[in-house]
Amino acid sequence: MKIHNFSAGPCILPQVVFDKMAAACIDFNNSGTSILEISHRRKDAVEIIDTARALVKELMNVPESHDVVFMQGGASLQFPVVALNFLKEGGKAAYLQTGKWAENAIKEAKRFGEIEVVASSKDKNYNYIPKDYQIPTDADYFHCTSNNTIFGTQMKAFPSTEVPLVCDMSSDILSKKVDVSKFGLIYAGAQKNMGPAGSAVAIVQKDLLGKTGRNIPDYLNYEVHIKKESSFNTWPVIAIYGVMLNLQWLKEQGGVDAIAKINTAKAETMYSEIDRNALFTGTAAVEDRSQMNATFVLNNEELKADFDVMLKEAGIVSLAGHRDVGGYRASMYNALPLESVQVLVEVMKQFEQKFG
Ligand SMILES: *Cc1c(COP(=O)(O)O)cnc(C)c1O
């Protein structure tokens, strides 16, 4: 049976990525060796990470002022790394608190200095994006989360400020066009739109680095990774190979602009049904709805078992909402075809006919 995987991350990737990764595990590039047993310094391995970095630059139109590095530790390691590289000794940073991941970013940054939370949507279980807030001009940077994976909200615009913009784009990077030149730093854990788990990408404005006065451990220092071209230490060759293949696939689809159109079509299909169907309610404020993660609940929880059976029969998996929201969450990352959303919508319609 065809499976429709709505997982929030690690998530669905294009089939070609799975096929090529599987083949590389047996024999990489007809070399007689598995990709799992080769040095990250071998020529064809170095080519992987060079190509992956170049593709990020190309697909996101990264200006010369910025560089792209891959690190490990996911987005969670970036939380303290951001502060170490951008928050001056005795300095202050501003944060927008729009969800669980923003909370974690704030918690880690607080270890290194004063953090001002300029606005929070915690009062309504993070179901909206605060809009009226002031960014203090003496902040070393302003940090926000572009897409709140758990709560299904997404920033549709970024504030214009002289303070460097730092953004956790883990769950919507490469899903639509972004003007990288407006950001001091963009970072993302790989496993939602970039590739398999095992790395994080950071797109860094170079002239902002080296100014905190801190004694930064090498691995946590963006300058070190830039200088070593992401090969400071042993990086996960198979994981970055997956990222590279996924980026090549995206390029073949026509890049970010082309995928953005499909992502919009998927989100419109999904939200129209959530709004039309009398048995469901969307949980996020309409104007802040995420194109990547649609969160919704059953109006009558007693029907849950029946709906879940219908989902299972249709091959729909990983639709359960995060425990902080409950209900359901349809994650519609780049590799999820429109067809999968149409199958889900069809199941919701049949469910309404039967139980509505
Ligand atoms: C998943 C996620 C994270 C955490 O990513 P890890 O790579 O698991 O550390 C952080 N921020 C956002 C927005 C996420 O969606």
PDB file of N, CA, C and O in Angstrom, residues 86-146:
ATOM      1  N   PHE A  86      27.370  35.743  18.707  1.00  0.00           N
ATOM      2  CA  PHE A  86      26.742  37.041  18.428  1.00  0.00           C
ATOM      3  C   PHE A  86      26.480  37.900  19.651  1.00  0.00           C
ATOM      4  O   PHE A  86      26.268  39.103  19.512  1.00  0.00           O
ATOM      5  N   LEU A  87      26.444  37.296  20.836  1.00  0.00           N
ATOM      6  CA  LEU A  87      26.112  38.056  22.049  1.00  0.00           C
ATOM      7  C   LEU A  87      27.402  38.480  22.742  1.00  0.00           C
ATOM      8  O   LEU A  87      28.181  37.641  23.194  1.00  0.00           O
ATOM      9  N   LYS A  88      27.628  39.794  22.821  1.00  0.00           N
ATOM     10  CA  LYS A  88      28.878  40.292  23.394  1.00  0.00           C
ATOM     11  C   LYS A  88      28.933  40.026  24.890  1.00  0.00           C
ATOM     12  O   LYS A  88      27.893  39.956  25.545  1.00  0.00           O
ATOM     13  N   GLU A  89      30.135  39.906  25.422  1.00  0.00           N
ATOM     14  CA  GLU A  89      30.309  39.843  26.886  1.00  0.00           C
ATOM     15  C   GLU A  89      29.619  41.063  27.480  1.00  0.00           C
ATOM     16  O   GLU A  89      29.905  42.187  27.074  1.00  0.00           O
ATOM     17  N   GLY A  90      28.698  40.822  28.405  1.00  0.00           N
ATOM     18  CA  GLY A  90      27.990  41.944  29.014  1.00  0.00           C
ATOM     19  C   GLY A  90      26.916  42.551  28.123  1.00  0.00           C
ATOM     20  O   GLY A  90      26.332  43.578  28.451  1.00  0.00           O
ATOM     21  N   GLY A  91      26.658  41.925  26.980  1.00  0.00           N
ATOM     22  CA  GLY A  91      25.688  42.458  26.026  1.00  0.00           C
ATOM     23  C   GLY A  91      24.287  41.934  26.267  1.00  0.00           C
ATOM     24  O   GLY A  91      24.017  41.226  27.233  1.00  0.00           O
ATOM     25  N   LYS A  92      23.427  42.312  25.319  1.00  0.00           N
ATOM     26  CA  LYS A  92      22.014  41.963  25.443  1.00  0.00           C
ATOM     27  C   LYS A  92      21.491  41.498  24.093  1.00  0.00           C
ATOM     28  O   LYS A  92      21.905  42.003  23.051  1.00  0.00           O
ATOM     29  N   ALA A  93      20.577  40.534  24.110  1.00  0.00           N
ATOM     30  CA  ALA A  93      19.941  40.101  22.866  1.00  0.00           C
ATOM     31  C   ALA A  93      18.434  40.106  23.035  1.00  0.00           C
ATOM     32  O   ALA A  93      17.929  39.959  24.150  1.00  0.00           O
ATOM     33  N   ALA A  94      17.716  40.300  21.936  1.00  0.00           N
ATOM     34  CA  ALA A  94      16.252  40.320  21.957  1.00  0.00           C
ATOM     35  C   ALA A  94      15.710  39.064  21.285  1.00  0.00           C
ATOM     36  O   ALA A  94      16.230  38.628  20.259  1.00  0.00           O
ATOM     37  N   TYR A  95      14.676  38.484  21.886  1.00  0.00           N
ATOM     38  CA  TYR A  95      14.087  37.257  21.356  1.00  0.00           C
ATOM     39  C   TYR A  95      12.575  37.392  21.233  1.00  0.00           C
ATOM     40  O   TYR A  95      11.926  37.999  22.086  1.00  0.00           O
ATOM     41  N   LEU A  96      12.045  36.802  20.173  1.00  0.00           N
ATOM     42  CA  LEU A  96      10.592  36.700  20.006  1.00  0.00           C
ATOM     43  C   LEU A  96      10.192  35.277  20.402  1.00  0.00           C
ATOM     44  O   LEU A  96      10.727  34.300  19.855  1.00  0.00           O
ATOM     45  N   GLN A  97       9.264  35.191  21.350  1.00  0.00           N
ATOM     46  CA  GLN A  97       8.916  33.864  21.894  1.00  0.00           C
ATOM     47  C   GLN A  97       7.622  33.372  21.272  1.00  0.00           C
ATOM     48  O   GLN A  97       6.538  33.758  21.664  1.00  0.00           O
ATOM     49  N   THR A  98       7.762  32.493  20.273  1.00  0.00           N
ATOM     50  CA  THR A  98       6.589  32.045  19.524  1.00  0.00           C
ATOM     51  C   THR A  98       6.330  30.549  19.646  1.00  0.00           C
ATOM     52  O   THR A  98       5.481  30.013  18.926  1.00  0.00           O
ATOM     53  N   GLY A  99       7.050  29.882  20.533  1.00  0.00           N
ATOM     54  CA  GLY A  99       6.804  28.449  20.661  1.00  0.00           C
ATOM     55  C   GLY A  99       7.871  27.764  21.484  1.00  0.00           C
ATOM     56  O   GLY A  99       8.731  28.407  22.094  1.00  0.00           O
ATOM     57  N   LYS A 100       7.784  26.442  21.462  1.00  0.00           N
ATOM     58  CA  LYS A 100       8.673  25.624  22.277  1.00  0.00           C
ATOM     59  C   LYS A 100      10.138  25.786  21.874  1.00  0.00           C
ATOM     60  O   LYS A 100      11.032  25.864  22.709  1.00  0.00           O
ATOM     61  N   TRP A 101      10.378  25.819  20.560  1.00  0.00           N
ATOM     62  CA  TRP A 101      11.769  25.929  20.105  1.00  0.00           C
ATOM     63  C   TRP A 101      12.340  27.301  20.429  1.00  0.00           C
ATOM     64  O   TRP A 101      13.510  27.437  20.769  1.00  0.00           O
ATOM     65  N   ALA A 102      11.494  28.332  20.348  1.00  0.00           N
ATOM     66  CA  ALA A 102      11.940  29.674  20.751  1.00  0.00           C
ATOM     67  C   ALA A 102      12.257  29.677  22.240  1.00  0.00           C
ATOM     68  O   ALA A 102      13.262  30.262  22.674  1.00  0.00           O
ATOM     69  N   GLU A 103      11.423  29.006  23.030  1.00  0.00           N
ATOM     70  CA  GLU A 103      11.684  28.901  24.474  1.00  0.00           C
ATOM     71  C   GLU A 103      13.057  28.280  24.719  1.00  0.00           C
ATOM     72  O   GLU A 103      13.825  28.752  25.559  1.00  0.00           O
ATOM     73  N   ASN A 104      13.346  27.213  23.982  1.00  0.00           N
ATOM     74  CA  ASN A 104      14.635  26.540  24.170  1.00  0.00           C
ATOM     75  C   ASN A 104      15.797  27.440  23.751  1.00  0.00           C
ATOM     76  O   ASN A 104      16.844  27.463  24.410  1.00  0.00           O
ATOM     77  N   ALA A 105      15.595  28.180  22.676  1.00  0.00           N
ATOM     78  CA  ALA A 105      16.647  29.094  22.212  1.00  0.00           C
ATOM     79  C   ALA A 105      16.913  30.157  23.281  1.00  0.00           C
ATOM     80  O   ALA A 105      18.068  30.515  23.552  1.00  0.00           O
ATOM     81  N   ILE A 106      15.857  30.646  23.896  1.00  0.00           N
ATOM     82  CA  ILE A 106      15.979  31.673  24.945  1.00  0.00           C
ATOM     83  C   ILE A 106      16.708  31.098  26.158  1.00  0.00           C
ATOM     84  O   ILE A 106      17.629  31.720  26.705  1.00  0.00           O
ATOM     85  N   LYS A 107      16.303  29.902  26.553  1.00  0.00           N
ATOM     86  CA  LYS A 107      16.906  29.260  27.720  1.00  0.00           C
ATOM     87  C   LYS A 107      18.424  29.117  27.552  1.00  0.00           C
ATOM     88  O   LYS A 107      19.200  29.426  28.465  1.00  0.00           O
ATOM     89  N   GLU A 108      18.841  28.702  26.372  1.00  0.00           N
ATOM     90  CA  GLU A 108      20.282  28.501  26.148  1.00  0.00           C
ATOM     91  C   GLU A 108      21.030  29.835  26.089  1.00  0.00           C
ATOM     92  O   GLU A 108      22.126  29.969  26.624  1.00  0.00           O
ATOM     93  N   ALA A 109      20.411  30.833  25.463  1.00  0.00           N
ATOM     94  CA  ALA A 109      21.093  32.127  25.323  1.00  0.00           C
ATOM     95  C   ALA A 109      21.245  32.813  26.670  1.00  0.00           C
ATOM     96  O   ALA A 109      22.229  33.530  26.904  1.00  0.00           O
ATOM     97  N   LYS A 110      20.283  32.572  27.562  1.00  0.00           N
ATOM     98  CA  LYS A 110      20.327  33.203  28.884  1.00  0.00           C
ATOM     99  C   LYS A 110      21.573  32.832  29.679  1.00  0.00           C
ATOM    100  O   LYS A 110      21.952  33.535  30.614  1.00  0.00           O
ATOM    101  N   ARG A 111      22.208  31.722  29.317  1.00  0.00           N
ATOM    102  CA  ARG A 111      23.438  31.318  30.004  1.00  0.00           C
ATOM    103  C   ARG A 111      24.567  32.315  29.746  1.00  0.00           C
ATOM    104  O   ARG A 111      25.554  32.336  30.458  1.00  0.00           O
ATOM    105  N   PHE A 112      24.410  33.117  28.675  1.00  0.00           N
ATOM    106  CA  PHE A 112      25.542  33.934  28.228  1.00  0.00           C
ATOM    107  C   PHE A 112      25.328  35.440  28.346  1.00  0.00           C
ATOM    108  O   PHE A 112      26.228  36.202  28.027  1.00  0.00           O
ATOM    109  N   GLY A 113      24.152  35.855  28.774  1.00  0.00           N
ATOM    110  CA  GLY A 113      23.945  37.299  28.905  1.00  0.00           C
ATOM    111  C   GLY A 113      22.490  37.650  29.107  1.00  0.00           C
ATOM    112  O   GLY A 113      21.650  36.769  29.325  1.00  0.00           O
ATOM    113  N   GLU A 114      22.211  38.940  28.993  1.00  0.00           N
ATOM    114  CA  GLU A 114      20.850  39.411  29.225  1.00  0.00           C
ATOM    115  C   GLU A 114      19.983  39.157  27.989  1.00  0.00           C
ATOM    116  O   GLU A 114      20.348  39.535  26.871  1.00  0.00           O
ATOM    117  N   ILE A 115      18.852  38.542  28.216  1.00  0.00           N
ATOM    118  CA  ILE A 115      17.929  38.273  27.109  1.00  0.00           C
ATOM    119  C   ILE A 115      16.628  39.006  27.374  1.00  0.00           C
ATOM    120  O   ILE A 115      16.012  38.847  28.425  1.00  0.00           O
ATOM    121  N   GLU A 116      16.252  39.842  26.407  1.00  0.00           N
ATOM    122  CA  GLU A 116      14.965  40.525  26.515  1.00  0.00           C
ATOM    123  C   GLU A 116      13.972  39.850  25.585  1.00  0.00           C
ATOM    124  O   GLU A 116      14.184  39.806  24.365  1.00  0.00           O
ATOM    125  N   VAL A 117      12.896  39.307  26.166  1.00  0.00           N
ATOM    126  CA  VAL A 117      11.839  38.714  25.343  1.00  0.00           C
ATOM    127  C   VAL A 117      10.904  39.850  24.941  1.00  0.00           C
ATOM    128  O   VAL A 117      10.194  40.404  25.767  1.00  0.00           O
ATOM    129  N   VAL A 118      10.929  40.221  23.657  1.00  0.00           N
ATOM    130  CA  VAL A 118      10.201  41.418  23.218  1.00  0.00           C
ATOM    131  C   VAL A 118       8.693  41.174  23.133  1.00  0.00           C
ATOM    132  O   VAL A 118       7.905  42.098  23.264  1.00  0.00           O
ATOM    133  N   ALA A 119       8.312  39.927  22.891  1.00  0.00           N
ATOM    134  CA  ALA A 119       6.891  39.570  22.868  1.00  0.00           C
ATOM    135  C   ALA A 119       6.772  38.058  22.929  1.00  0.00           C
ATOM    136  O   ALA A 119       7.693  37.342  22.537  1.00  0.00           O
ATOM    137  N   SER A 120       5.636  37.596  23.432  1.00  0.00           N
ATOM    138  CA  SER A 120       5.400  36.159  23.537  1.00  0.00           C
ATOM    139  C   SER A 120       3.945  35.856  23.234  1.00  0.00           C
ATOM    140  O   SER A 120       3.061  36.660  23.547  1.00  0.00           O
ATOM    141  N   SER A 121       3.698  34.713  22.624  1.00  0.00           N
ATOM    142  CA  SER A 121       2.308  34.295  22.392  1.00  0.00           C
ATOM    143  C   SER A 121       1.949  33.112  23.288  1.00  0.00           C
ATOM    144  O   SER A 121       1.008  32.371  23.020  1.00  0.00           O
ATOM    145  N   LYS A 122       2.698  32.974  24.379  1.00  0.00           N
ATOM    146  CA  LYS A 122       2.461  31.853  25.295  1.00  0.00           C
ATOM    147  C   LYS A 122       1.068  31.944  25.924  1.00  0.00           C
ATOM    148  O   LYS A 122       0.468  30.928  26.283  1.00  0.00           O
ATOM    149  N   ASP A 123       0.551  33.187  26.050  1.00  0.00           N
ATOM    150  CA  ASP A 123      -0.777  33.372  26.659  1.00  0.00           C
ATOM    151  C   ASP A 123      -1.865  32.587  25.943  1.00  0.00           C
ATOM    152  O   ASP A 123      -2.878  32.251  26.532  1.00  0.00           O
ATOM    153  N   LYS A 124      -1.675  32.300  24.664  1.00  0.00           N
ATOM    154  CA  LYS A 124      -2.698  31.541  23.916  1.00  0.00           C
ATOM    155  C   LYS A 124      -2.104  30.247  23.363  1.00  0.00           C
ATOM    156  O   LYS A 124      -2.411  29.850  22.236  1.00  0.00           O
ATOM    157  N   ASN A 125      -1.281  29.610  24.173  1.00  0.00           N
ATOM    158  CA  ASN A 125      -0.617  28.361  23.753  1.00  0.00           C
ATOM    159  C   ASN A 125       0.020  28.511  22.364  1.00  0.00           C
ATOM    160  O   ASN A 125      -0.042  27.597  21.536  1.00  0.00           O
ATOM    161  N   TYR A 126       0.640  29.659  22.145  1.00  0.00           N
ATOM    162  CA  TYR A 126       1.411  29.913  20.927  1.00  0.00           C
ATOM    163  C   TYR A 126       0.614  29.720  19.641  1.00  0.00           C
ATOM    164  O   TYR A 126       1.149  29.253  18.648  1.00  0.00           O
ATOM    165  N   ASN A 127      -0.665  30.081  19.660  1.00  0.00           N
ATOM    166  CA  ASN A 127      -1.447  29.867  18.432  1.00  0.00           C
ATOM    167  C   ASN A 127      -1.428  31.072  17.486  1.00  0.00           C
ATOM    168  O   ASN A 127      -2.149  31.119  16.509  1.00  0.00           O
ATOM    169  N   TYR A 128      -0.574  32.071  17.784  1.00  0.00           N
ATOM    170  CA  TYR A 128      -0.454  33.221  16.883  1.00  0.00           C
ATOM    171  C   TYR A 128       0.972  33.766  16.955  1.00  0.00           C
ATOM    172  O   TYR A 128       1.763  33.371  17.811  1.00  0.00           O
ATOM    173  N   ILE A 129       1.281  34.682  16.056  1.00  0.00           N
ATOM    174  CA  ILE A 129       2.593  35.351  16.032  1.00  0.00           C
ATOM    175  C   ILE A 129       2.388  36.792  16.527  1.00  0.00           C
ATOM    176  O   ILE A 129       1.637  37.545  15.894  1.00  0.00           O
ATOM    177  N   PRO A 130       3.033  37.185  17.612  1.00  0.00           N
ATOM    178  CA  PRO A 130       2.911  38.579  18.063  1.00  0.00           C
ATOM    179  C   PRO A 130       3.436  39.532  16.975  1.00  0.00           C
ATOM    180  O   PRO A 130       4.388  39.201  16.272  1.00  0.00           O
ATOM    181  N   LYS A 131       2.782  40.695  16.840  1.00  0.00           N
ATOM    182  CA  LYS A 131       3.206  41.602  15.760  1.00  0.00           C
ATOM    183  C   LYS A 131       3.637  42.980  16.243  1.00  0.00           C
ATOM    184  O   LYS A 131       4.488  43.598  15.645  1.00  0.00           O
ATOM    185  N   ASP A 132       3.027  43.454  17.321  1.00  0.00           N
ATOM    186  CA  ASP A 132       3.397  44.792  17.797  1.00  0.00           C
ATOM    187  C   ASP A 132       4.441  44.686  18.891  1.00  0.00           C
ATOM    188  O   ASP A 132       4.105  44.451  20.045  1.00  0.00           O
ATOM    189  N   TYR A 133       5.682  44.828  18.518  1.00  0.00           N
ATOM    190  CA  TYR A 133       6.744  44.803  19.527  1.00  0.00           C
ATOM    191  C   TYR A 133       7.880  45.696  19.068  1.00  0.00           C
ATOM    192  O   TYR A 133       8.009  45.993  17.877  1.00  0.00           O
ATOM    193  N   GLN A 134       8.673  46.126  20.036  1.00  0.00           N
ATOM    194  CA  GLN A 134       9.818  46.988  19.744  1.00  0.00           C
ATOM    195  C   GLN A 134      11.081  46.166  19.923  1.00  0.00           C
ATOM    196  O   GLN A 134      11.214  45.463  20.923  1.00  0.00           O
ATOM    197  N   ILE A 135      11.993  46.314  18.994  1.00  0.00           N
ATOM    198  CA  ILE A 135      13.294  45.667  19.150  1.00  0.00           C
ATOM    199  C   ILE A 135      14.258  46.710  19.693  1.00  0.00           C
ATOM    200  O   ILE A 135      14.467  47.741  19.041  1.00  0.00           O
ATOM    201  N   PRO A 136      14.814  46.492  20.898  1.00  0.00           N
ATOM    202  CA  PRO A 136      15.717  47.502  21.454  1.00  0.00           C
ATOM    203  C   PRO A 136      16.925  47.708  20.534  1.00  0.00           C
ATOM    204  O   PRO A 136      17.525  46.738  20.060  1.00  0.00           O
ATOM    205  N   THR A 137      17.282  48.970  20.278  1.00  0.00           N
ATOM    206  CA  THR A 137      18.342  49.242  19.306  1.00  0.00           C
ATOM    207  C   THR A 137      19.720  48.884  19.860  1.00  0.00           C
ATOM    208  O   THR A 137      20.677  48.749  19.094  1.00  0.00           O
ATOM    209  N   ASP A 138      19.807  48.704  21.186  1.00  0.00           N
ATOM    210  CA  ASP A 138      21.111  48.342  21.754  1.00  0.00           C
ATOM    211  C   ASP A 138      21.297  46.820  21.853  1.00  0.00           C
ATOM    212  O   ASP A 138      22.276  46.345  22.441  1.00  0.00           O
ATOM    213  N   ALA A 139      20.384  46.047  21.266  1.00  0.00           N
ATOM    214  CA  ALA A 139      20.546  44.581  21.306  1.00  0.00           C
ATOM    215  C   ALA A 139      21.624  44.164  20.305  1.00  0.00           C
ATOM    216  O   ALA A 139      21.790  44.780  19.254  1.00  0.00           O
ATOM    217  N   ASP A 140      22.377  43.128  20.659  1.00  0.00           N
ATOM    218  CA  ASP A 140      23.396  42.615  19.733  1.00  0.00           C
ATOM    219  C   ASP A 140      22.760  41.901  18.545  1.00  0.00           C
ATOM    220  O   ASP A 140      23.327  41.847  17.459  1.00  0.00           O
ATOM    221  N   TYR A 141      21.580  41.312  18.767  1.00  0.00           N
ATOM    222  CA  TYR A 141      20.827  40.687  17.675  1.00  0.00           C
ATOM    223  C   TYR A 141      19.389  40.470  18.112  1.00  0.00           C
ATOM    224  O   TYR A 141      19.069  40.559  19.309  1.00  0.00           O
ATOM    225  N   PHE A 142      18.542  40.223  17.100  1.00  0.00           N
ATOM    226  CA  PHE A 142      17.145  39.865  17.353  1.00  0.00           C
ATOM    227  C   PHE A 142      16.909  38.459  16.822  1.00  0.00           C
ATOM    228  O   PHE A 142      17.213  38.170  15.670  1.00  0.00           O
ATOM    229  N   HIS A 143      16.395  37.577  17.672  1.00  0.00           N
ATOM    230  CA  HIS A 143      16.204  36.174  17.285  1.00  0.00           C
ATOM    231  C   HIS A 143      14.723  35.840  17.142  1.00  0.00           C
ATOM    232  O   HIS A 143      13.917  36.159  18.008  1.00  0.00           O
ATOM    233  N   CYS A 144      14.393  35.181  16.033  1.00  0.00           N
ATOM    234  CA  CYS A 144      13.011  34.723  15.864  1.00  0.00           C
ATOM    235  C   CYS A 144      12.998  33.321  15.244  1.00  0.00           C
ATOM    236  O   CYS A 144      14.014  32.821  14.773  1.00  0.00           O
ATOM    237  N   THR A 145      11.843  32.700  15.273  1.00  0.00           N
ATOM    238  CA  THR A 145      11.641  31.356  14.721  1.00  0.00           C
ATOM    239  C   THR A 145      10.641  31.516  13.576  1.00  0.00           C
ATOM    240  O   THR A 145       9.499  31.908  13.810  1.00  0.00           O
ATOM    241  N   SER A 146      11.081  31.249  12.349  1.00  0.00           N
ATOM    242  CA  SER A 146      10.210  31.568  11.214  1.00  0.00           C
ATOM    243  C   SER A 146       8.977  30.683  11.154  1.00  0.00           C
ATOM    244  O   SER A 146       7.902  31.124  10.768  1.00  0.00           O
TER     245      SER A 146
END
